[in-house]
Coordinates of C-alpha atoms and ligand atoms in Angstrom, one line a residue:
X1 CA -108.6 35.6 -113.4
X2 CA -111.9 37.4 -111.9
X3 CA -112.4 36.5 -108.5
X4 CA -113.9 40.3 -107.2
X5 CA -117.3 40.0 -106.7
X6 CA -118.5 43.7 -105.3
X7 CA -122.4 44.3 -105.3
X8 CA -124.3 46.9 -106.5
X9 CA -124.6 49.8 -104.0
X10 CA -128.1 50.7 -103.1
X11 CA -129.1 53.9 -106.1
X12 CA -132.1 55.2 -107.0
X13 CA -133.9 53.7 -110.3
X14 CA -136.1 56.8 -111.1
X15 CA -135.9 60.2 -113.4
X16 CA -135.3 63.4 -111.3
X17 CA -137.8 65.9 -112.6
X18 CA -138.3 69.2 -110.2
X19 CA -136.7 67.9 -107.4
X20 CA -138.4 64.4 -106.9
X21 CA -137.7 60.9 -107.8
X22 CA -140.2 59.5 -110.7
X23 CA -140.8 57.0 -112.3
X24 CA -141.0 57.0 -116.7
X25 CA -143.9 56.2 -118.7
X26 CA -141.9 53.7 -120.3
X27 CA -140.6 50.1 -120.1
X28 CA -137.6 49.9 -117.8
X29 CA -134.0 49.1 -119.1
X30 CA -131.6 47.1 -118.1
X31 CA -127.9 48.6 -117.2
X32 CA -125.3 45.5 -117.8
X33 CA -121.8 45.6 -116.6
X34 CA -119.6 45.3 -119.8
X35 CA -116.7 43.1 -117.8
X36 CA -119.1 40.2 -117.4
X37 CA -122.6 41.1 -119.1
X38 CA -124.2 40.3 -116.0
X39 CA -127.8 42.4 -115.1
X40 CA -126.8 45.2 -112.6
X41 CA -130.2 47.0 -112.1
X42 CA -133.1 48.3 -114.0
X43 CA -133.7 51.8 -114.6
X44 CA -136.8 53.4 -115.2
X45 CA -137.2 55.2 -118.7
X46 CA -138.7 58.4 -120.1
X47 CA -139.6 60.0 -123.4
X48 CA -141.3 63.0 -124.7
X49 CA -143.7 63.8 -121.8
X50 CA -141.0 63.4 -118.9
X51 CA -138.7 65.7 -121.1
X52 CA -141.5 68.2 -121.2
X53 CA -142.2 68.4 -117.6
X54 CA -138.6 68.6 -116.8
X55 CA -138.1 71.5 -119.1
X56 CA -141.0 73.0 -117.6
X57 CA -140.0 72.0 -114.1
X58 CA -135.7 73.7 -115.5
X59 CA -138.0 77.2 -116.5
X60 CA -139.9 77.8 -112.8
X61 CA -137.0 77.3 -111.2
X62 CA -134.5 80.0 -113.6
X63 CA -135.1 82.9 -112.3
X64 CA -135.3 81.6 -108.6
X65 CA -132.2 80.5 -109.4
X66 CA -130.8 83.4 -111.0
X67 CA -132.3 85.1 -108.1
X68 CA -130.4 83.5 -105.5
X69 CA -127.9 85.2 -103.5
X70 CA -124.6 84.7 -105.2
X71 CA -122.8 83.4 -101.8
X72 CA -125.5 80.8 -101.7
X73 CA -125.1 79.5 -105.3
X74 CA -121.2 79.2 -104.5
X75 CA -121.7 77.7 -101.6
X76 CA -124.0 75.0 -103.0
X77 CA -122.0 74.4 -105.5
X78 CA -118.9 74.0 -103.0
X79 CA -121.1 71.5 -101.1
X80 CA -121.2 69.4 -103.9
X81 CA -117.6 69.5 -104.6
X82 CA -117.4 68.0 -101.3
X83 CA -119.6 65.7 -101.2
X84 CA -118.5 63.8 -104.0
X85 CA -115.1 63.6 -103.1
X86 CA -116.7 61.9 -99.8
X87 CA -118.7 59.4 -101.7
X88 CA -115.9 59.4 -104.5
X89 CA -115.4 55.3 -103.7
X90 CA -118.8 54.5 -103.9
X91 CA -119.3 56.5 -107.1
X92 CA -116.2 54.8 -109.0
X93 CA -117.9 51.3 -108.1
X94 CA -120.6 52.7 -109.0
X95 CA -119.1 53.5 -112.8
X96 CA -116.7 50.6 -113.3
X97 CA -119.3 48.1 -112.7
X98 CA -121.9 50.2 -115.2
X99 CA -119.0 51.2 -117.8
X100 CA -115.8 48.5 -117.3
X101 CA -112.9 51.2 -116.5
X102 CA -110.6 50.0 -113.8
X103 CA -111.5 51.2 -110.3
X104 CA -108.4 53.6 -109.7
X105 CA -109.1 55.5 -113.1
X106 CA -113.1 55.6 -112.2
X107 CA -112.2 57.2 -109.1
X108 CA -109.7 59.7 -110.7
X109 CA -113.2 60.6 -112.9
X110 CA -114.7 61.2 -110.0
X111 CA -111.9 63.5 -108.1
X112 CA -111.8 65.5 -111.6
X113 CA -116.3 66.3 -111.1
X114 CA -115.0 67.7 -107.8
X115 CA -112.4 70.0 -108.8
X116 CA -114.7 71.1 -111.9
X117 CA -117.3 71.9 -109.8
X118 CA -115.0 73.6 -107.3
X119 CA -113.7 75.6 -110.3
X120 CA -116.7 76.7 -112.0
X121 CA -118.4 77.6 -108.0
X122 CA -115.2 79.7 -107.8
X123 CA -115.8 81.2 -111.5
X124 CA -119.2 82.0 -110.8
X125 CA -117.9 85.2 -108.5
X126 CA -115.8 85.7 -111.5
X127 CA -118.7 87.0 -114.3
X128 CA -117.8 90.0 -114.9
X129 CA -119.3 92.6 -117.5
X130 CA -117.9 95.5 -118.5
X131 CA -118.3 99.6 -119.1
X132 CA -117.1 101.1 -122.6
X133 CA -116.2 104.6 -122.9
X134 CA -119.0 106.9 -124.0
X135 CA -120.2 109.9 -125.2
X136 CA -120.6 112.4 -122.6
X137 CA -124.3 111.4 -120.9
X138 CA -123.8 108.4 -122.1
X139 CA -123.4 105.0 -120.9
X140 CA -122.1 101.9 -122.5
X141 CA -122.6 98.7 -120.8
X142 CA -122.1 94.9 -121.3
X143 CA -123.9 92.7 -119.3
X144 CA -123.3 89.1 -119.2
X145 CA -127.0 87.1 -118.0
X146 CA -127.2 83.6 -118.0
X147 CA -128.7 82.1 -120.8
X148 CA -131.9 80.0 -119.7
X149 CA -133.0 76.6 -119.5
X150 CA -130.1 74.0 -120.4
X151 CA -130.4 70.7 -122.7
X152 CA -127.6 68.4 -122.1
X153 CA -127.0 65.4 -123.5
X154 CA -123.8 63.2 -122.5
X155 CA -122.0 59.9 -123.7
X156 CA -121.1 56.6 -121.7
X157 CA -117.7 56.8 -121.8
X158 CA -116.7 59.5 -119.1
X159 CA -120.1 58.7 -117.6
X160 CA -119.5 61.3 -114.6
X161 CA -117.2 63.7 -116.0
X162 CA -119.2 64.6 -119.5
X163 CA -122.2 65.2 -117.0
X164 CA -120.3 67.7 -114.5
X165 CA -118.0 69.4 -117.4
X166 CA -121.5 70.7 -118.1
X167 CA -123.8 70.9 -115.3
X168 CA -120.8 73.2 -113.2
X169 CA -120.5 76.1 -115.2
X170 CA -124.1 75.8 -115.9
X171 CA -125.5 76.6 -112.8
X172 CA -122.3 78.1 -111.4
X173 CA -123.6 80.7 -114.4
X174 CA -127.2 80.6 -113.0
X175 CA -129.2 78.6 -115.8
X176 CA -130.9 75.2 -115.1
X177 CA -131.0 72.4 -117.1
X178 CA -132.4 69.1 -118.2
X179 CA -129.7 66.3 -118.8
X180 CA -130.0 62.9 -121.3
X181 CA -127.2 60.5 -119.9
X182 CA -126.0 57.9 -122.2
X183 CA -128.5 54.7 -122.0
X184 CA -125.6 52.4 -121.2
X185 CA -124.1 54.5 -118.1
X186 CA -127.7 55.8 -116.5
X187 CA -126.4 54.6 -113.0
X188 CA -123.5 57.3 -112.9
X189 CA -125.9 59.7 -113.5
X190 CA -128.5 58.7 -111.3
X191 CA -125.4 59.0 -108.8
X192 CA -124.4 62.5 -109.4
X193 CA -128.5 63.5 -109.0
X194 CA -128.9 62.1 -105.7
X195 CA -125.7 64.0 -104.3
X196 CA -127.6 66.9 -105.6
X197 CA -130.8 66.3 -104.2
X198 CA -128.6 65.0 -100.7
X199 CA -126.7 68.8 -100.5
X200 CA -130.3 70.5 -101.7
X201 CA -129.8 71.7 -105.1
X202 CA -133.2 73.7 -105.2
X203 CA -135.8 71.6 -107.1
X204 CA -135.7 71.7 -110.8
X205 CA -132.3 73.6 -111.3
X206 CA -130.8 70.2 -112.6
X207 CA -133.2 67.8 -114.1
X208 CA -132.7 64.0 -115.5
X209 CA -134.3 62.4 -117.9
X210 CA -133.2 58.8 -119.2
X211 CA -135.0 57.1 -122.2
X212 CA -134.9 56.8 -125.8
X213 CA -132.2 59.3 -127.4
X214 CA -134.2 60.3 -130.5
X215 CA -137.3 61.1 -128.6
X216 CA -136.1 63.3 -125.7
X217 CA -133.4 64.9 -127.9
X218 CA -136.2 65.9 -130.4
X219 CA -137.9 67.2 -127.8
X220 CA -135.3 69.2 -126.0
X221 CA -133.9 70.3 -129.7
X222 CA -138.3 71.8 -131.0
X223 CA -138.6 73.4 -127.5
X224 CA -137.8 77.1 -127.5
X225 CA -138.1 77.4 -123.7
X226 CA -134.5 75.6 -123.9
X227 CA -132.4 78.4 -125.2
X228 CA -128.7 76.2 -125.1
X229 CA -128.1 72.7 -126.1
X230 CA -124.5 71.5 -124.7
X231 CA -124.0 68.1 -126.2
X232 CA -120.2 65.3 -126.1
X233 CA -120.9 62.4 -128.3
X234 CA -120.0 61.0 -131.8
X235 CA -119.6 63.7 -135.1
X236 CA -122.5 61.9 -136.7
X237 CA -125.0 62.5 -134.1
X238 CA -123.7 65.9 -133.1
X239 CA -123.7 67.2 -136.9
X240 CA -127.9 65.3 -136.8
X241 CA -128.3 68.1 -133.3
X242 CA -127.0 70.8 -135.2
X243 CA -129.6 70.6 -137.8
X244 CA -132.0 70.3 -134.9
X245 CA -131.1 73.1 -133.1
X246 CA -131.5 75.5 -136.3
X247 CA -135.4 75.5 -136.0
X248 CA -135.1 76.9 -133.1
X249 CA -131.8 79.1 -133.2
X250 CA -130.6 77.5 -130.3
X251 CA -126.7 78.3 -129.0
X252 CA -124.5 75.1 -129.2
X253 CA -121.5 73.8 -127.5
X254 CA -120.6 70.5 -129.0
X255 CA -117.3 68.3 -128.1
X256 CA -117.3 65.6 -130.8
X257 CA -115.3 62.5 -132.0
X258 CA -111.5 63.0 -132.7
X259 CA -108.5 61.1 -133.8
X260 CA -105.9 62.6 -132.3
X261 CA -102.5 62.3 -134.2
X262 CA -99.0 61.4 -131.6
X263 CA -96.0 62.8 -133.3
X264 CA -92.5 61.4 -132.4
X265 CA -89.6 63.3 -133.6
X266 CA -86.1 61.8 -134.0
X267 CA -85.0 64.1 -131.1
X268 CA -87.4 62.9 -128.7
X269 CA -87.1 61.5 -125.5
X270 CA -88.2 58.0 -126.8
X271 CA -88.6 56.7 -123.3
X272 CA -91.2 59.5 -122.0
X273 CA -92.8 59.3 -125.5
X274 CA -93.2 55.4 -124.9
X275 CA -94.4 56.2 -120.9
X276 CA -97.1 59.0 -122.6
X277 CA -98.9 56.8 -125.7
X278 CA -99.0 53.9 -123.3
X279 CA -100.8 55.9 -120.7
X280 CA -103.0 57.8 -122.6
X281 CA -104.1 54.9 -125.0
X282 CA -105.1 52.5 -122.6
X283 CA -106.9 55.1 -120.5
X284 CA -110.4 53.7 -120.8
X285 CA -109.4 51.2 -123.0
X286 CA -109.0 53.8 -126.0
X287 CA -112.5 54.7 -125.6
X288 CA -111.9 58.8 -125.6
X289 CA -112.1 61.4 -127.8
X290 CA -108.6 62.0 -127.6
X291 CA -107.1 58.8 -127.4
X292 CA -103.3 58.9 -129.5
X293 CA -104.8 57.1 -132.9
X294 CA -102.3 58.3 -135.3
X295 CA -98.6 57.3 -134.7
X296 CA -96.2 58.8 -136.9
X297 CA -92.4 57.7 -135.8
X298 CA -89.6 59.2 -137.5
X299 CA -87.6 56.6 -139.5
X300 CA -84.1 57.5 -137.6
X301 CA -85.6 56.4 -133.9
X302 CA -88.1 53.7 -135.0
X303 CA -86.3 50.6 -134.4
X304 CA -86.2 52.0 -130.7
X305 CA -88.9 53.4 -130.2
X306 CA -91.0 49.8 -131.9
X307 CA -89.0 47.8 -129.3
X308 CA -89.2 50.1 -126.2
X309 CA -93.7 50.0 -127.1
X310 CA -93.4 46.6 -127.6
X311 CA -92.2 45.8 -124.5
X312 CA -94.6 48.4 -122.7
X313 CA -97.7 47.0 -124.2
X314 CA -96.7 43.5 -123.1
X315 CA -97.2 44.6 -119.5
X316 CA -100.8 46.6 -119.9
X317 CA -102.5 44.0 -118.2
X318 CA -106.4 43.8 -118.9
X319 CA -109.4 42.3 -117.2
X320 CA -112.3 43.1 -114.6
X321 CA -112.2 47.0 -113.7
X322 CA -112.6 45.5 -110.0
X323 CA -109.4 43.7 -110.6
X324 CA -106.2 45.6 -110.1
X325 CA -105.4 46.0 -114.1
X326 CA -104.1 48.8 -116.3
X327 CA -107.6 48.4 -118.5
X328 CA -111.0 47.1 -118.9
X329 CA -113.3 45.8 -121.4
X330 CA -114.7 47.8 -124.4
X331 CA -118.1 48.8 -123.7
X332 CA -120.4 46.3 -125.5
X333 CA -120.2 43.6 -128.4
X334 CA -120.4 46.1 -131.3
X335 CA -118.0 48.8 -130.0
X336 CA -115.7 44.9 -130.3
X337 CA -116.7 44.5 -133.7
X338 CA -116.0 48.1 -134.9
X339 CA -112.4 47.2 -133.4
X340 CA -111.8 44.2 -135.3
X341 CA -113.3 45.3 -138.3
X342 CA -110.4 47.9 -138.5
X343 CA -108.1 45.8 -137.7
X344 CA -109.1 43.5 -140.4
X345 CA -109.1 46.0 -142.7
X346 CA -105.6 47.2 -142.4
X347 CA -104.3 43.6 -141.9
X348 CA -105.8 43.1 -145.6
X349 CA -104.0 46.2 -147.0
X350 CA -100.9 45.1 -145.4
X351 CA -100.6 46.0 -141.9
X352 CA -98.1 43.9 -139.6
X353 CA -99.4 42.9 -136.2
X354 CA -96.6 43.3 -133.9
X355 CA -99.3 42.7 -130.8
X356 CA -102.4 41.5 -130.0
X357 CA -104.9 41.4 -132.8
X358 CA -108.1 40.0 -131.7
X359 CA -110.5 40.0 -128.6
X360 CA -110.1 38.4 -125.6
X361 CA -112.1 34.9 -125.4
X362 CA -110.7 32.8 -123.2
X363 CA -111.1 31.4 -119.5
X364 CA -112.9 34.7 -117.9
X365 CA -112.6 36.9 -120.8
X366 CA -115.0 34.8 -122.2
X367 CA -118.0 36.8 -120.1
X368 CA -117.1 40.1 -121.0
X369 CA -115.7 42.4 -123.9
X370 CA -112.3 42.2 -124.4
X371 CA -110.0 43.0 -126.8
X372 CA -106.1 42.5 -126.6
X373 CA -103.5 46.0 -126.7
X374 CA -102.8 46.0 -130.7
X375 CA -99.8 47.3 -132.1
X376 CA -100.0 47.7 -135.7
X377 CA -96.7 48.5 -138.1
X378 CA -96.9 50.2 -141.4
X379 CA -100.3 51.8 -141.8
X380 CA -100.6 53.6 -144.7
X381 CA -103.4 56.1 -145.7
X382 CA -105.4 53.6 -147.6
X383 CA -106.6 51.7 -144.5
X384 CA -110.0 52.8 -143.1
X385 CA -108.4 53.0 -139.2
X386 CA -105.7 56.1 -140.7
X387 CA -109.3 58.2 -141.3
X388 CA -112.2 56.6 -139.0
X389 CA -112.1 57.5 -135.1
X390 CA -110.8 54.6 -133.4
X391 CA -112.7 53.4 -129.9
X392 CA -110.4 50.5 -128.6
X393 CA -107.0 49.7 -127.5
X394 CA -104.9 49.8 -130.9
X395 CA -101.6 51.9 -131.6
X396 CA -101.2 52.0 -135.5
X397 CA -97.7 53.3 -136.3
X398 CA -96.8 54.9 -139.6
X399 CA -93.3 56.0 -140.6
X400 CA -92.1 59.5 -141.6
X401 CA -89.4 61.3 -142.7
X402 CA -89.5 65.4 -142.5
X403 CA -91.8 67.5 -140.3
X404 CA -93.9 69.1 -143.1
X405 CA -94.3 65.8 -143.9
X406 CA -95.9 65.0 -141.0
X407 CA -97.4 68.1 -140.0
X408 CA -99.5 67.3 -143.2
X409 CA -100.2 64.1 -142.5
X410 CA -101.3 65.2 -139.4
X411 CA -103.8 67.5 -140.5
X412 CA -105.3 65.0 -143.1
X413 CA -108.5 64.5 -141.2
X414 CA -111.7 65.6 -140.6
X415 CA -111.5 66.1 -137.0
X416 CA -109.2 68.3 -134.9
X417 CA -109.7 67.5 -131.5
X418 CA -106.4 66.9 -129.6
X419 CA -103.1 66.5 -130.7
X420 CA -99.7 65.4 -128.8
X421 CA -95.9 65.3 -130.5
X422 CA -92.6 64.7 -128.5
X423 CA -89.7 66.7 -129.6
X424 CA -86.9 68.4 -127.5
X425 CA -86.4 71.4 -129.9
X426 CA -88.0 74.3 -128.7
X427 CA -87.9 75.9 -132.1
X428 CA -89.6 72.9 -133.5
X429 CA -92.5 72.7 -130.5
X430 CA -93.5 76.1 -131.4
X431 CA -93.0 75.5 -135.3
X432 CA -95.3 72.3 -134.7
X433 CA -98.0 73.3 -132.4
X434 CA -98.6 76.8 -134.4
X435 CA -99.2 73.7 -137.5
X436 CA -101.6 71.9 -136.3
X437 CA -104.8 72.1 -136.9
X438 CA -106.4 71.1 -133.6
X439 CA -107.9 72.3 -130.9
X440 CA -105.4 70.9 -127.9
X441 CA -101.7 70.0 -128.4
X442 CA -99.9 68.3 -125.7
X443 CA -95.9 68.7 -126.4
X444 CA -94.1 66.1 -124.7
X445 CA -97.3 65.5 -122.1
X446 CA -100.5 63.4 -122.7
X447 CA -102.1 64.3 -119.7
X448 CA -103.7 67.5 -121.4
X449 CA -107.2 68.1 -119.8
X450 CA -107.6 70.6 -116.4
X451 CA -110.2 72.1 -114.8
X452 CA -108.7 76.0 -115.7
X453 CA -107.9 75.7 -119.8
X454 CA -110.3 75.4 -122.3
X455 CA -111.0 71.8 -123.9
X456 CA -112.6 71.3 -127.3
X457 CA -112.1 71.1 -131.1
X458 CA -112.1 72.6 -134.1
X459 CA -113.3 71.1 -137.9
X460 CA -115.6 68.3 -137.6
X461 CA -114.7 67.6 -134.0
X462 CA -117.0 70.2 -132.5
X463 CA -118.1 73.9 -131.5
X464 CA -117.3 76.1 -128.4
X465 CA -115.0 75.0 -125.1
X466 CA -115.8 73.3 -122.1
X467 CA -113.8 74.0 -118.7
X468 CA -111.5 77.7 -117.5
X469 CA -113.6 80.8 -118.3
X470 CA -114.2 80.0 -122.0
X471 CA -116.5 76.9 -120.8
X472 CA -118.7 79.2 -118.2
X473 CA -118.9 82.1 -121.1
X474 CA -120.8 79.5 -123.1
X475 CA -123.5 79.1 -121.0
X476 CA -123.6 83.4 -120.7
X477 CA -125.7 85.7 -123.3
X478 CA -124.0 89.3 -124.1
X479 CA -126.3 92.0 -123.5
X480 CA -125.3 95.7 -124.6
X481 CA -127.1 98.3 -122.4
X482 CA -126.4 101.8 -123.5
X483 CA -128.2 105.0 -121.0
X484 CA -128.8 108.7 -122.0
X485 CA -128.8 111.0 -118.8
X486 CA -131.3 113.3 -119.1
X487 CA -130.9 116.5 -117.8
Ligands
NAP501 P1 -123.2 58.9 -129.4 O1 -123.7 57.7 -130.0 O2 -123.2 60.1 -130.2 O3 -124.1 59.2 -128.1 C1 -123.8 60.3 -127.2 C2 -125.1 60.7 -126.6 O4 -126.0 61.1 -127.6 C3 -125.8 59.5 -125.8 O5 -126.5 60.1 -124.7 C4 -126.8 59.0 -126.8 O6 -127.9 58.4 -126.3 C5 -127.2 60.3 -127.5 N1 -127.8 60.2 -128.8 C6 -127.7 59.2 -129.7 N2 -128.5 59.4 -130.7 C7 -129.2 60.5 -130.5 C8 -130.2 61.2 -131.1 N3 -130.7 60.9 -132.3 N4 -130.7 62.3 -130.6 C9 -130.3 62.8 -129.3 N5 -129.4 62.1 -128.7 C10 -128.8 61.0 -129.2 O7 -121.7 58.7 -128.8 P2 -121.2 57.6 -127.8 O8 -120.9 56.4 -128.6 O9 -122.0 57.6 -126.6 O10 -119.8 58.3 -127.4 C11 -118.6 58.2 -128.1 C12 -118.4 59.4 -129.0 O11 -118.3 60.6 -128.1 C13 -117.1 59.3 -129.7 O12 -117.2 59.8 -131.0 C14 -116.2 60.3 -128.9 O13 -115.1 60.8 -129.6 C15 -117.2 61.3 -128.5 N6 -116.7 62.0 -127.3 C16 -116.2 63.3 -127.4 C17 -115.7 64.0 -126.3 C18 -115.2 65.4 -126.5 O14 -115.1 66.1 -125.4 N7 -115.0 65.9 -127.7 C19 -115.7 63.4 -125.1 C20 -116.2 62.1 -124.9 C21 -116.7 61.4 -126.1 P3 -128.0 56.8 -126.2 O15 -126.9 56.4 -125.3 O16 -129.3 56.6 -125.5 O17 -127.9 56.3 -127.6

């Protein structure tokens, strides 16, 4: 039952253009709280105009930026770190009442934007070019500048993290930048800019503009002051962006969708494969780009391993994210309906539920959007869920016999985001993860994503890294300088 009422805390409603809180040209939005579809605030809204004078407001302020001591940026950067991870409880209220995920995982969000940000602050002493031999009175040198004026546009469903995965190495490379939060999760954002304007983040470095997607990504995407577009969202609107960018030739970084396939191999260790896919698919209700969304269970182990989930999934308790539960609601009534539908779907072509099923109506479930943990048994490749990115709590499980078998099965998609398999034969781990056609494997580990490696996809689920070096070098241009001493 939902007895936790927690309030609001007091946040800012405004853009943040050049250092100051303003107020949009447009009508104001409201931010609901997906757990009981209740009004949390207004927030003010922006469109092509705002988006103009923050990308002006992002240019002034480069090469003061740039031009800042390097202890100083560090430093900054550090301070944020910090003060985050002070405020960390009020920013995880903050998010579960704007986006649904349980408190204790909203706060881990948060912890993560503080050791990003401590990361990339450390990195940024770390940009180093480098000298090629030469010719005699010759030099060859690379350079490595930052690349300008930043666009970055982020999704709802790691409202804080998507924002800081991008905005760290950013400025901890020296550019500024003008950031579109996703409309549903504005509050998070909002959050994240007042700590910045709080610790004195030099007006216009970091810039945020809410309002209608089209019309402030069209504008961020013509402008050629903006020399980078970092985007995380769905395939269909990144591959939209990319055409976008081409007019003007802008560098990209894009993490897109995924559907991430979860190998278990008949020498597994069934129990720490069950503890892994249970973990990792409820985080955030299944709402992540690399949720497990494939299941392929060897024949030999799959009476086990079916009981061993089964009795897992009947503990994942769901409900408010203020509650003490494992998960929270899906984000809004459509991201339920895309759920079902897929469901329905396979149940047609012959699926067996073995849990769950349908959304969550009753008593205090009734308010929000809820959808019970699914298990479904023999999925084959004609159902739509083996091929579309599922965004909900559902484990489909599909048999298999031999590991090409699988490896190709694995690979029969259009994304290649992350991908996990459980095995305890070294030989076969490396065989396997070599195989894969993905950007991330985790080998007997969900828990894949760290501040230090590099995080992102290949195929149709994106272009470039986010996170270690790789993620700063993105927002870095390569400049050759070659000298001729004269005599
Ligand atoms: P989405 O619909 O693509 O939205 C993402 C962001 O793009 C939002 O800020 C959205 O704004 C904006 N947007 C939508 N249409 C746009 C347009 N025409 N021009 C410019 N911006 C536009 O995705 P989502 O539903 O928020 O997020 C879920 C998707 O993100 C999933 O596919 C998931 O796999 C992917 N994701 C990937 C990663 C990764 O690292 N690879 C991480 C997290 C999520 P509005 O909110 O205003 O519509």
């Amino acid at each position: 039952m939902i007895k936790t009422q927690r309030k609001l805390p007091e946040i800012q409603t405004g853009l943040y253009i050049n250092g100051q809180w303003v107020e949009g040209s447009l009508e104001k939005k409201a931010v609901n709280n997906p757990a009981t579809k209740e009004e949390l605030i207004k927030v003010s809204q922006g469109g092509e105009q705002e988006t103009l004078n923050a990308i002006q407001a992002a240019k002034e302020a480069f090469p003061k930026w740039v031009g800042m001591e390097l202890a100083d940026r560090v430093k900054l950067i550090h301070a944020i770190a910090d003060k985050i991870e002070e405020k960390a409880d009020q920013l995880a209220l903050i998010m579960t009442l704007e986006q649904g995920k349980p408190l204790k995982e909203a706060k881990g969000e948060i912890l993560i934007d503080s050791q990003n940000l401590h990361w990339s602050a450390e990195e940024a002493r770390r940009i180093y070019g480098e000298t090629i031999p030469a010719p005699n009175d010759h030099k060859y040198e690379v350079k490595k500048q930052p690349i300008g004026v930043v666009g970055a546009i982020t999704p709802w469903n790691f409202p804080s993290n998507m924002i800081i995965r991008k905005i760290s190495p950013a400025i901890a490379a020296g550019c500024t930048v003008v950031l579109k939060p996703a409309s549903s999760t504005p509050l998070s954002a909002i959050a994240i800019f007042e700590i910045f304007h709080e610790v004195g983040l030099p007006a216009g470095v970091a810039n945020l503009v809410i309002g209608p997607s089209s019309d402030i990504g069209k504008t961020l995407t013509n402008s050629n002051d903006v020399r980078k577009l970092t985007f995380t969202g769905s395939t269909e609107v990144g591959k939209m962006l990319f055409e976008q960018c081409a007019q003007t030739m802008k560098k990209i970084s894009f993490e897109l969708g995924g559907h991430a396939p979860f190998i278990v191999f008949a020498d597994a260790n069934i129990d720490e494969a069950v503890e892994g896919l249970v973990a990792m698919k409820f985080r955030n209700n299944g709402q992540a780009c690399t949720s497990p969304n494939r299941i392929f269970v060897n024949k030999a182990i799959k009476k086990e391993f079916v009981d061993k989930l089964t009795t897992a999934v009947s503990k994942v308790t769901v409900g408010n994210g203020l509650e003490d539960v494992m998960t929270g609601p899906l984000i809004n009534g459509e991201a339920v309906k895309t759920v079902q539908a897929q469901v329905d779907d396979a149940k047609a072509k012959g699926a067996k539920v073995l849990a769950g099923g349908e959304s969550l109506t009753e008593g205090d479930y009734a308010n929000g959007y809820f959808y019970a943990p699914t298990i479904l048994d023999n999925v084959t490749t004609e159902m739509d869920i083996f091929y579309e990115e599922t965004f909900g709590p559902i484990i489909p499980l599909i048999d298999f016999d031999e590991e090409d078998e699988v490896i190709a099965m694995a690979n029969d998609t259009i994304f290649g985001l992350a991908s996990y398999f459980f095995t305890t034969d070294l030989k076969r781990a490396e065989k396997v993860s070599e195989a894969l056609e993905y950007g991330l494997v985790g080998i007997n580990n969900t828990a894949i994503s760290t501040s230090e490696a590099p995080f992102g996809g290949v195929k149709h689920s994106g272009v470039g890294r986010e996170n270690g070096s790789y993620g700063i070098q993105e927002f870095l241009e390569v400049k050759f300088v070659h000298t001729k001493y004269l005599d």
